[in-house]
Coordinates of N, CA, C and O in Angstrom, one line a residue:
M19 N 158.4 55.6 103.2 CA 159.6 55.8 102.5 C 160.1 57.3 102.7 O 159.2 58.2 102.7
K20 N 161.3 57.5 102.9 CA 161.9 58.8 103.1 C 162.5 59.3 101.8 O 163.1 58.5 101.1
Y21 N 162.5 60.6 101.6 CA 163.0 61.2 100.3 C 164.1 62.2 100.6 O 164.1 62.9 101.6
E22 N 165.0 62.3 99.6 CA 166.1 63.2 99.7 C 165.9 64.4 98.8 O 166.7 65.4 99.0
L23 N 165.0 64.3 97.9 CA 164.8 65.4 97.0 C 163.3 65.6 96.7 O 162.6 64.7 96.4
F24 N 162.8 66.8 97.0 CA 161.4 67.2 96.8 C 161.3 68.2 95.7 O 162.0 69.3 95.7
L25 N 160.5 68.0 94.7 CA 160.2 68.9 93.6 C 158.7 69.3 93.8 O 157.9 68.5 93.7
I26 N 158.5 70.6 94.2 CA 157.2 71.0 94.5 C 156.7 72.0 93.5 O 157.4 73.0 93.2
C27 N 155.4 71.9 93.1 CA 154.7 72.8 92.2 C 153.5 73.3 92.9 O 152.4 72.9 92.6
P28 N 153.7 74.2 93.9 CA 152.5 74.6 94.7 C 151.5 75.4 93.9 O 151.8 76.0 92.9
P29 N 150.3 75.4 94.4 CA 149.2 76.3 93.7 C 149.4 77.7 94.3 O 148.7 78.1 95.2
W30 N 150.3 78.5 93.7 CA 150.6 79.8 94.2 C 149.5 80.7 94.2 O 149.4 81.7 95.0
K31 N 148.5 80.5 93.3 CA 147.4 81.4 93.2 C 146.5 81.3 94.5 O 145.8 82.2 94.8
Q32 N 146.7 80.2 95.2 CA 145.9 80.0 96.4 C 146.7 80.5 97.7 O 146.2 80.5 98.8
Y33 N 147.9 80.9 97.5 CA 148.8 81.2 98.6 C 148.2 82.4 99.5 O 148.3 82.4 100.7
R34 N 147.7 83.4 98.8 CA 147.2 84.6 99.6 C 146.0 84.2 100.4 O 145.9 84.7 101.5
A35 N 145.2 83.3 99.9 CA 144.0 82.8 100.7 C 144.6 82.0 101.9 O 144.1 82.1 103.0
Y36 N 145.6 81.3 101.7 CA 146.3 80.5 102.8 C 146.8 81.4 103.8 O 146.6 81.2 105.0
K37 N 147.5 82.5 103.4 CA 148.0 83.5 104.4 C 146.9 84.1 105.2 O 147.1 84.4 106.4
R38 N 145.8 84.4 104.6 CA 144.7 85.1 105.3 C 143.9 84.1 106.2 O 143.1 84.6 106.9
S39 N 144.1 82.8 106.0 CA 143.2 81.8 106.7 C 143.3 81.9 108.2 O 142.3 81.6 108.8
N40 N 144.3 82.4 108.8 CA 144.4 82.5 110.2 C 143.6 83.6 110.8 O 143.3 83.7 111.9
K41 N 143.1 84.5 109.9 CA 142.3 85.6 110.3 C 140.8 85.4 110.2 O 140.0 86.2 110.5
I42 N 140.4 84.2 109.6 CA 139.0 83.9 109.4 C 138.5 83.0 110.5 O 139.2 82.1 111.0
M43 N 137.3 83.2 110.9 CA 136.7 82.4 111.9 C 136.5 81.0 111.4 O 136.2 80.8 110.2
T44 N 136.8 79.9 112.2 CA 136.8 78.6 111.7 C 135.4 78.1 111.2 O 135.3 77.2 110.4
D45 N 134.3 78.7 111.6 CA 133.0 78.3 111.2 C 132.6 79.0 109.9 O 131.5 78.7 109.4
S46 N 133.4 79.9 109.4 CA 133.0 80.6 108.2 C 134.1 80.6 107.1 O 134.2 81.6 106.4
I47 N 134.8 79.5 107.0 CA 135.9 79.5 106.0 C 135.3 79.1 104.6 O 134.6 78.1 104.5
P48 N 135.6 80.0 103.6 CA 135.1 79.7 102.3 C 135.8 78.5 101.6 O 136.9 78.2 102.0
P49 N 135.1 77.9 100.7 CA 135.7 76.7 100.0 C 137.1 77.0 99.4 O 138.0 76.1 99.5
S50 N 137.3 78.2 98.8 CA 138.6 78.5 98.2 C 139.7 78.5 99.3 O 140.9 78.0 99.1
T51 N 139.4 79.0 100.5 CA 140.4 79.0 101.6 C 140.6 77.6 102.1 O 141.8 77.2 102.4
W52 N 139.6 76.7 102.1 CA 139.8 75.3 102.5 C 140.8 74.6 101.5 O 141.7 73.9 102.0
R53 N 140.6 74.9 100.2 CA 141.5 74.3 99.3 C 142.9 74.7 99.5 O 143.9 74.0 99.4
A54 N 143.1 76.0 99.8 CA 144.4 76.6 100.0 C 145.0 76.0 101.3 O 146.2 75.6 101.3
L55 N 144.3 75.9 102.3 CA 144.7 75.3 103.6 C 145.2 73.8 103.4 O 146.2 73.4 103.8
R56 N 144.3 73.1 102.7 CA 144.7 71.7 102.4 C 146.0 71.6 101.6 O 146.8 70.7 101.9
A57 N 146.1 72.4 100.6 CA 147.3 72.3 99.7 C 148.6 72.6 100.5 O 149.5 71.8 100.4
F58 N 148.6 73.7 101.1 CA 149.8 74.2 101.8 C 150.1 73.3 103.1 O 151.3 73.1 103.4
N59 N 149.1 72.9 103.8 CA 149.3 72.0 104.9 C 149.8 70.6 104.4 O 150.6 70.0 105.1
F60 N 149.4 70.2 103.2 CA 149.9 68.9 102.7 C 151.4 69.0 102.4 O 152.1 68.1 102.7
I61 N 151.8 70.2 101.8 CA 153.2 70.4 101.6 C 154.0 70.3 102.9 O 155.0 69.6 103.0
E62 N 153.5 71.0 103.9 CA 154.2 71.0 105.2 C 154.3 69.6 105.8 O 155.3 69.2 106.3
T63 N 153.2 68.9 105.7 CA 153.2 67.5 106.2 C 154.2 66.6 105.5 O 154.9 65.8 106.1
C64 N 154.2 66.7 104.2 CA 155.1 65.9 103.4 C 156.6 66.2 103.8 O 157.4 65.2 104.0
L65 N 156.9 67.4 103.9 CA 158.3 67.8 104.2 C 158.6 67.4 105.6 O 159.8 66.9 105.9
A66 N 157.7 67.5 106.6 CA 158.0 67.1 107.9 C 158.1 65.6 108.1 O 158.9 65.1 108.9
E67 N 157.3 64.8 107.4 CA 157.2 63.4 107.7 C 157.9 62.5 106.7 O 158.2 61.3 107.0
L68 N 158.2 63.0 105.5 CA 158.8 62.1 104.5 C 160.2 62.5 104.1 O 160.7 61.9 103.2
A69 N 160.8 63.4 104.8 CA 162.2 63.8 104.4 C 163.3 63.2 105.2 O 163.1 63.1 106.5
F70 N 164.4 62.8 104.6 CA 165.6 62.5 105.3 C 166.1 63.7 106.0 O 165.7 64.9 105.6
Q71 N 167.0 63.6 106.9 CA 167.5 64.8 107.6 C 168.2 65.7 106.6 O 168.0 66.9 106.7
E72 N 169.0 65.1 105.7 CA 169.6 65.9 104.7 C 168.9 65.8 103.4 O 168.9 64.7 102.7
H73 N 168.1 66.8 103.0 CA 167.3 66.8 101.8 C 167.3 68.1 101.1 O 167.7 69.1 101.7
V74 N 166.9 68.1 99.9 CA 166.8 69.4 99.1 C 165.4 69.6 98.6 O 164.7 68.6 98.3
V75 N 165.0 70.8 98.6 CA 163.6 71.2 98.2 C 163.8 72.1 96.9 O 164.4 73.1 97.0
L76 N 163.2 71.7 95.8 CA 163.2 72.5 94.6 C 161.7 72.9 94.4 O 160.8 72.1 94.5
V77 N 161.5 74.2 94.2 CA 160.1 74.7 94.1 C 160.0 75.5 92.8 O 160.8 76.4 92.5
W78 N 158.9 75.1 92.0 CA 158.6 75.9 90.8 C 157.8 77.1 91.3 O 156.8 77.0 92.0
V79 N 158.1 78.3 90.7 CA 157.3 79.5 91.1 C 157.4 80.4 89.9 O 158.4 80.6 89.3
T80 N 156.3 81.1 89.7 CA 156.3 82.1 88.6 C 156.9 83.4 89.2 O 157.0 83.6 90.4
E81 N 157.2 84.2 88.2 CA 158.0 85.4 88.6 C 157.3 86.3 89.7 O 157.9 86.7 90.6
K82 N 156.0 86.4 89.6 CA 155.3 87.3 90.5 C 155.1 86.7 91.9 O 154.7 87.4 92.8
F83 N 155.4 85.4 92.1 CA 155.2 84.8 93.4 C 156.6 84.4 94.1 O 156.6 83.7 95.1
T84 N 157.7 84.9 93.6 CA 159.0 84.5 94.1 C 159.2 85.0 95.6 O 159.7 84.2 96.4
E85 N 158.7 86.2 95.9 CA 158.8 86.6 97.3 C 157.9 85.8 98.3 O 158.3 85.4 99.4
E86 N 156.7 85.5 97.8 CA 155.8 84.6 98.6 C 156.5 83.2 98.8 O 156.4 82.6 99.9
C87 N 157.1 82.7 97.8 CA 157.8 81.4 97.9 C 158.9 81.5 98.9 O 159.0 80.6 99.8
R88 N 159.7 82.5 98.9 CA 160.8 82.6 99.9 C 160.2 82.7 101.3 O 160.8 82.1 102.2
E89 N 159.2 83.5 101.4 CA 158.6 83.7 102.7 C 158.0 82.3 103.3 O 158.3 81.9 104.4
Y90 N 157.2 81.7 102.4 CA 156.6 80.4 102.9 C 157.6 79.3 103.2 O 157.6 78.7 104.3
I91 N 158.5 79.1 102.3 CA 159.5 78.0 102.5 C 160.5 78.4 103.6 O 160.9 77.6 104.4
G92 N 160.7 79.7 103.8 CA 161.5 80.2 104.9 C 160.9 79.9 106.2 O 161.5 79.6 107.2
R93 N 159.6 80.1 106.3 CA 158.8 79.8 107.5 C 158.9 78.3 107.9 O 158.8 78.0 109.1
L94 N 159.1 77.5 106.9 CA 159.2 76.0 107.2 C 160.6 75.7 107.7 O 160.9 74.5 107.9
G95 N 161.5 76.7 107.7 CA 162.9 76.4 108.2 C 163.9 76.2 107.1 O 165.0 75.7 107.4
Y96 N 163.6 76.6 105.9 CA 164.6 76.3 104.8 C 165.3 77.6 104.4 O 164.7 78.7 104.6
Q97 N 166.5 77.5 103.9 CA 167.2 78.6 103.4 C 167.3 78.6 101.9 O 167.5 77.5 101.4
Y98 N 167.2 79.7 101.3 CA 167.3 79.8 99.9 C 168.7 79.6 99.4 O 169.6 80.2 100.1
D99 N 168.9 78.9 98.3 CA 170.3 78.7 97.9 C 170.5 79.3 96.5 O 171.3 80.1 96.3
T100 N 169.8 78.8 95.5 CA 170.0 79.3 94.1 C 168.7 79.1 93.3 O 167.7 78.6 93.8
Y101 N 168.8 79.4 92.0 CA 167.6 79.2 91.2 C 168.0 79.0 89.7 O 169.2 79.3 89.3
L102 N 167.1 78.5 88.9 CA 167.3 78.3 87.5 C 166.1 78.9 86.9 O 164.9 78.8 87.4
I103 N 166.2 79.6 85.7 CA 165.1 80.3 85.1 C 164.7 79.5 83.8 O 165.5 79.1 83.0
W104 N 163.3 79.3 83.7 CA 162.7 78.7 82.5 C 161.9 79.8 81.8 O 161.0 80.4 82.4
K105 N 162.2 80.1 80.6 CA 161.4 81.0 79.8 C 160.3 80.1 79.2 O 160.6 79.4 78.2
R106 N 159.2 80.1 79.8 CA 158.1 79.2 79.4 C 157.2 79.8 78.3 O 157.2 81.0 78.1
P107 N 156.5 78.9 77.6 CA 155.5 79.4 76.6 C 154.5 80.3 77.3 O 154.1 80.1 78.4
K108 N 154.0 81.2 76.5 CA 152.9 82.1 77.0 C 151.6 81.3 76.9 O 151.3 80.7 75.9
W109 N 150.8 81.4 78.0 CA 149.5 80.6 78.0 C 148.4 81.5 77.4 O 147.4 81.0 76.9
K110 N 148.5 82.8 77.6 CA 147.4 83.7 77.1 C 147.7 84.2 75.7 O 148.8 84.7 75.5
R111 N 146.7 84.0 74.9 CA 146.9 84.5 73.5 C 146.9 86.1 73.5 O 146.2 86.7 74.3
G112 N 147.7 86.6 72.7 CA 147.8 88.1 72.6 C 148.8 88.7 73.6 O 149.0 89.9 73.6
S113 N 149.3 87.9 74.5 CA 150.2 88.4 75.5 C 151.6 88.6 74.9 O 152.1 87.7 74.2
T114 N 152.2 89.8 75.1 CA 153.5 90.1 74.5 C 154.6 90.0 75.5 O 155.8 90.1 75.1
T115 N 154.3 89.9 76.8 CA 155.4 89.9 77.8 C 156.0 88.5 77.9 O 155.3 87.5 77.7
E116 N 157.3 88.5 78.1 CA 157.9 87.2 78.4 C 157.5 86.7 79.7 O 157.4 87.4 80.7
V117 N 157.4 85.4 79.8 CA 157.0 84.7 81.1 C 158.1 83.9 81.6 O 158.6 83.0 80.8
F118 N 158.5 84.1 82.8 CA 159.6 83.3 83.4 C 159.0 82.5 84.6 O 158.2 83.0 85.4
E119 N 159.5 81.3 84.8 CA 159.3 80.5 86.0 C 160.7 80.2 86.6 O 161.6 80.0 85.8
Y120 N 160.7 80.2 87.9 CA 162.0 79.9 88.6 C 161.9 78.5 89.2 O 160.9 78.2 89.8
L121 N 163.0 77.8 89.1 CA 163.1 76.6 89.9 C 164.1 77.0 91.0 O 165.3 77.0 90.9
M122 N 163.5 77.2 92.2 CA 164.2 77.7 93.4 C 164.7 76.5 94.2 O 163.9 75.6 94.5
V123 N 165.9 76.6 94.7 CA 166.5 75.5 95.5 C 166.6 76.0 96.9 O 167.1 77.1 97.2
F124 N 166.1 75.2 97.9 CA 166.2 75.5 99.3 C 166.8 74.3 100.0 O 166.6 73.1 99.6
Q125 N 167.5 74.6 101.1 CA 168.1 73.6 102.0 C 167.8 73.9 103.4 O 167.5 75.0 103.8
K126 N 167.9 72.9 104.3 CA 167.5 73.0 105.7 C 168.7 72.9 106.6 O 169.6 72.1 106.3
D127 N 168.7 73.6 107.7 CA 169.7 73.5 108.8 C 171.1 73.5 108.3 O 172.0 72.8 108.7
G128 N 171.4 74.4 107.3 CA 172.7 74.6 106.9 C 173.3 73.5 106.0 O 174.4 73.5 105.7
Y129 N 172.4 72.5 105.7 CA 172.9 71.4 104.8 C 173.2 72.0 103.4 O 172.3 72.6 102.8
K130 N 174.4 71.8 103.0 CA 174.8 72.2 101.6 C 174.9 71.0 100.7 O 175.6 70.1 101.0
V131 N 174.2 71.1 99.7 CA 174.2 69.9 98.7 C 175.6 69.9 98.1 O 176.1 70.8 97.6
P132 N 176.2 68.7 98.2 CA 177.5 68.6 97.6 C 177.4 68.7 96.0 O 176.5 68.1 95.4
A133 N 178.3 69.4 95.4 CA 178.5 69.4 94.0 C 177.3 69.9 93.2 O 177.0 69.4 92.2
I134 N 176.5 70.8 93.8 CA 175.4 71.4 93.0 C 176.0 72.4 92.1 O 176.7 73.3 92.5
D135 N 175.8 72.2 90.8 CA 176.4 73.1 89.8 C 175.4 73.5 88.8 O 175.4 73.1 87.7
F136 N 174.5 74.4 89.3 CA 173.5 74.9 88.4 C 174.1 75.9 87.5 O 175.0 76.6 87.9
P137 N 173.7 75.9 86.2 CA 174.3 76.9 85.3 C 173.8 78.3 85.8 O 172.9 78.5 86.5
D138 N 174.6 79.3 85.4 CA 174.3 80.7 85.8 C 172.9 81.0 85.2 O 172.7 81.1 84.0
P139 N 171.9 81.3 86.1 CA 170.5 81.5 85.6 C 170.3 82.7 84.8 O 169.5 82.8 83.9
L140 N 171.1 83.8 85.1 CA 170.9 85.0 84.3 C 171.5 85.0 82.9 O 171.0 85.6 82.0
E141 N 172.5 84.1 82.7 CA 173.1 84.0 81.4 C 172.4 83.1 80.5 O 172.4 83.2 79.3
S142 N 171.7 82.1 81.0 CA 171.2 81.1 80.2 C 169.8 80.6 80.6 O 169.7 79.5 81.1
P143 N 168.7 81.4 80.5 CA 167.4 80.8 80.8 C 167.1 79.8 79.7 O 167.4 80.0 78.6
F144 N 166.6 78.6 80.1 CA 166.4 77.6 79.1 C 164.9 77.8 78.6 O 164.1 78.3 79.3
T145 N 164.7 77.3 77.5 CA 163.3 77.5 76.8 C 162.7 76.1 76.5 O 162.5 75.8 75.3
G146 N 162.5 75.3 77.5 CA 161.9 74.0 77.2 C 160.4 74.1 76.8 O 159.7 74.9 77.3
M147 N 160.0 73.3 75.9 CA 158.6 73.3 75.4 C 157.9 72.2 76.2 O 158.4 71.2 76.6
V148 N 156.6 72.5 76.4 CA 155.7 71.5 77.0 C 154.4 71.4 76.2 O 154.1 72.3 75.4
K149 N 153.7 70.3 76.4 CA 152.4 70.0 75.7 C 151.2 70.7 76.3 O 150.3 71.1 75.7
C150 N 151.2 70.7 77.7 CA 150.1 71.3 78.4 C 150.5 72.3 79.4 O 151.7 72.4 79.8
K151 N 149.6 73.1 79.8 CA 149.8 74.2 80.7 C 150.5 73.8 82.0 O 151.4 74.5 82.5
G152 N 150.1 72.7 82.6 CA 150.7 72.3 83.9 C 152.0 71.6 83.9 O 152.6 71.4 85.0
Q153 N 152.5 71.2 82.7 CA 153.7 70.5 82.7 C 155.0 71.4 82.9 O 154.9 72.6 82.7
K154 N 156.0 70.7 83.2 CA 157.3 71.4 83.4 C 158.3 70.8 82.3 O 158.1 69.7 81.9
P155 N 159.3 71.6 81.9 CA 160.1 71.1 80.8 C 161.0 69.9 81.1 O 161.5 69.7 82.2
E156 N 161.1 69.1 80.1 CA 161.9 67.9 80.2 C 163.4 68.2 80.6 O 164.0 67.5 81.4
D157 N 163.9 69.3 80.1 CA 165.3 69.7 80.4 C 165.5 69.9 81.9 O 166.6 69.6 82.4
A158 N 164.5 70.4 82.6 CA 164.7 70.6 84.1 C 164.8 69.2 84.8 O 165.6 69.0 85.7
Y159 N 164.0 68.2 84.4 CA 164.0 66.9 85.0 C 165.4 66.3 84.7 O 166.0 65.6 85.5
V160 N 165.8 66.4 83.5 CA 167.1 65.8 83.1 C 168.3 66.4 83.9 O 169.1 65.7 84.4
L161 N 168.2 67.7 84.1 CA 169.2 68.4 84.9 C 169.2 67.9 86.4 O 170.2 67.6 87.0
I162 N 168.0 67.8 86.9 CA 167.8 67.4 88.3 C 168.3 65.9 88.5 O 169.0 65.6 89.4
E163 N 167.9 65.1 87.5 CA 168.3 63.7 87.6 C 169.8 63.5 87.4 O 170.4 62.6 88.0
A164 N 170.5 64.4 86.6 CA 171.9 64.4 86.5 C 172.6 64.8 87.7 O 173.7 64.3 88.1
L165 N 172.1 65.8 88.4 CA 172.7 66.3 89.6 C 172.5 65.4 90.8 O 173.3 65.3 91.7
Y166 N 171.4 64.7 90.8 CA 171.0 63.8 92.0 C 170.6 62.4 91.4 O 169.5 62.0 91.6
P167 N 171.5 61.7 90.8 CA 171.1 60.4 90.2 C 170.7 59.3 91.2 O 169.8 58.5 90.8
T168 N 171.2 59.3 92.4 CA 170.9 58.2 93.3 C 169.9 58.6 94.4 O 169.6 57.7 95.2
R169 N 169.5 59.8 94.5 CA 168.6 60.2 95.6 C 167.2 59.8 95.3 O 166.7 59.8 94.2
A170 N 166.5 59.5 96.4 CA 165.1 59.2 96.3 C 164.3 60.5 96.1 O 164.5 61.5 96.8
K171 N 163.5 60.6 95.0 CA 162.9 61.8 94.6 C 161.4 61.7 94.6 O 160.8 60.6 94.3
V172 N 160.8 62.8 95.0 CA 159.3 62.9 95.0 C 158.9 64.2 94.4 O 159.5 65.2 94.6
Q173 N 157.8 64.2 93.7 CA 157.2 65.4 93.1 C 155.9 65.6 93.8 O 155.0 64.8 93.8
I174 N 155.7 66.8 94.4 CA 154.5 67.1 95.1 C 153.7 68.1 94.2 O 154.2 69.1 93.8
F175 N 152.4 67.8 94.0 CA 151.6 68.5 93.1 C 152.1 68.4 91.6 O 152.0 69.3 90.9
G176 N 152.7 67.3 91.3 CA 153.2 67.0 90.0 C 152.1 66.6 89.0 O 151.0 66.2 89.5
N177 N 152.4 66.6 87.8 CA 151.4 66.1 86.8 C 152.0 65.2 85.8 O 151.4 65.0 84.7
C178 N 153.1 64.6 86.0 CA 153.7 63.6 85.1 C 154.4 62.5 85.8 O 154.9 62.8 86.9
Q179 N 154.4 61.4 85.3 CA 155.1 60.2 85.9 C 156.4 60.1 85.2 O 156.5 60.1 84.0
R180 N 157.5 59.9 86.0 CA 158.8 59.7 85.5 C 159.4 58.5 86.2 O 159.2 58.4 87.4
P181 N 160.3 57.8 85.5 CA 161.0 56.7 86.2 C 161.9 57.3 87.3 O 162.5 58.3 87.1
G182 N 161.8 56.6 88.4 CA 162.6 57.1 89.6 C 162.0 58.1 90.4 O 162.6 58.6 91.4
W183 N 160.8 58.6 90.1 CA 160.1 59.6 90.9 C 158.8 59.1 91.4 O 158.1 58.4 90.7
D184 N 158.5 59.5 92.6 CA 157.1 59.3 93.1 C 156.4 60.6 93.0 O 157.0 61.7 93.0
V185 N 155.1 60.6 92.8 CA 154.3 61.8 92.7 C 153.1 61.7 93.7 O 152.4 60.7 93.8
F186 N 153.0 62.8 94.4 CA 151.9 63.0 95.4 C 151.0 64.1 94.9 O 151.5 65.2 94.5
Q187 N 149.7 63.9 95.1 CA 148.7 65.0 94.8 C 148.9 65.5 93.4 O 149.2 66.7 93.2
R188 N 148.6 64.7 92.5 CA 148.7 65.1 91.1 C 147.7 66.3 90.8 O 146.6 66.3 91.3
N189 N 148.1 67.2 90.0 CA 147.3 68.4 89.7 C 146.1 68.1 88.9 O 145.1 68.8 88.9
D190 N 146.1 67.0 88.1 CA 145.0 66.7 87.2 C 143.9 65.9 87.8 O 143.0 65.5 87.2
T191 N 143.9 65.7 89.1 CA 142.9 64.9 89.8 C 141.9 65.8 90.4 O 142.1 67.0 90.7

């Protein structure tokens, strides 16, 4: 099956190990680097083999990994378009800093999604609540489903099942 919309929740904490993996001898790759290679190669394979020619990629990324996200997705041939901000709950007790995650939108080969009307991210970060650390807010899914009601959707590294979505590589396995 081919998909028109990809929602990706990459393991960004492993990205730096993935970037350094080309500098490591193949006979001495540590297990953490193997996990990073498998994760990011899986994303590349899914996008290469499962995407319609005209498709959209939405990527969840925490504030500190936004540049790495642009670099990685850009190397795959995608152009950055826009983003939406989620002011998510703090996971660490005692933390006083606000935590933001970005839902970044990328498109390939100059394909412009018709009628994409994301709200202005700087004026209205949404504050969706979640039950567990790995979940994403319901409001984000509702927005995506409203913008793309008929498109074939897949979530890569997702952790919840939703009607109309396929999920590959669940985070909880």
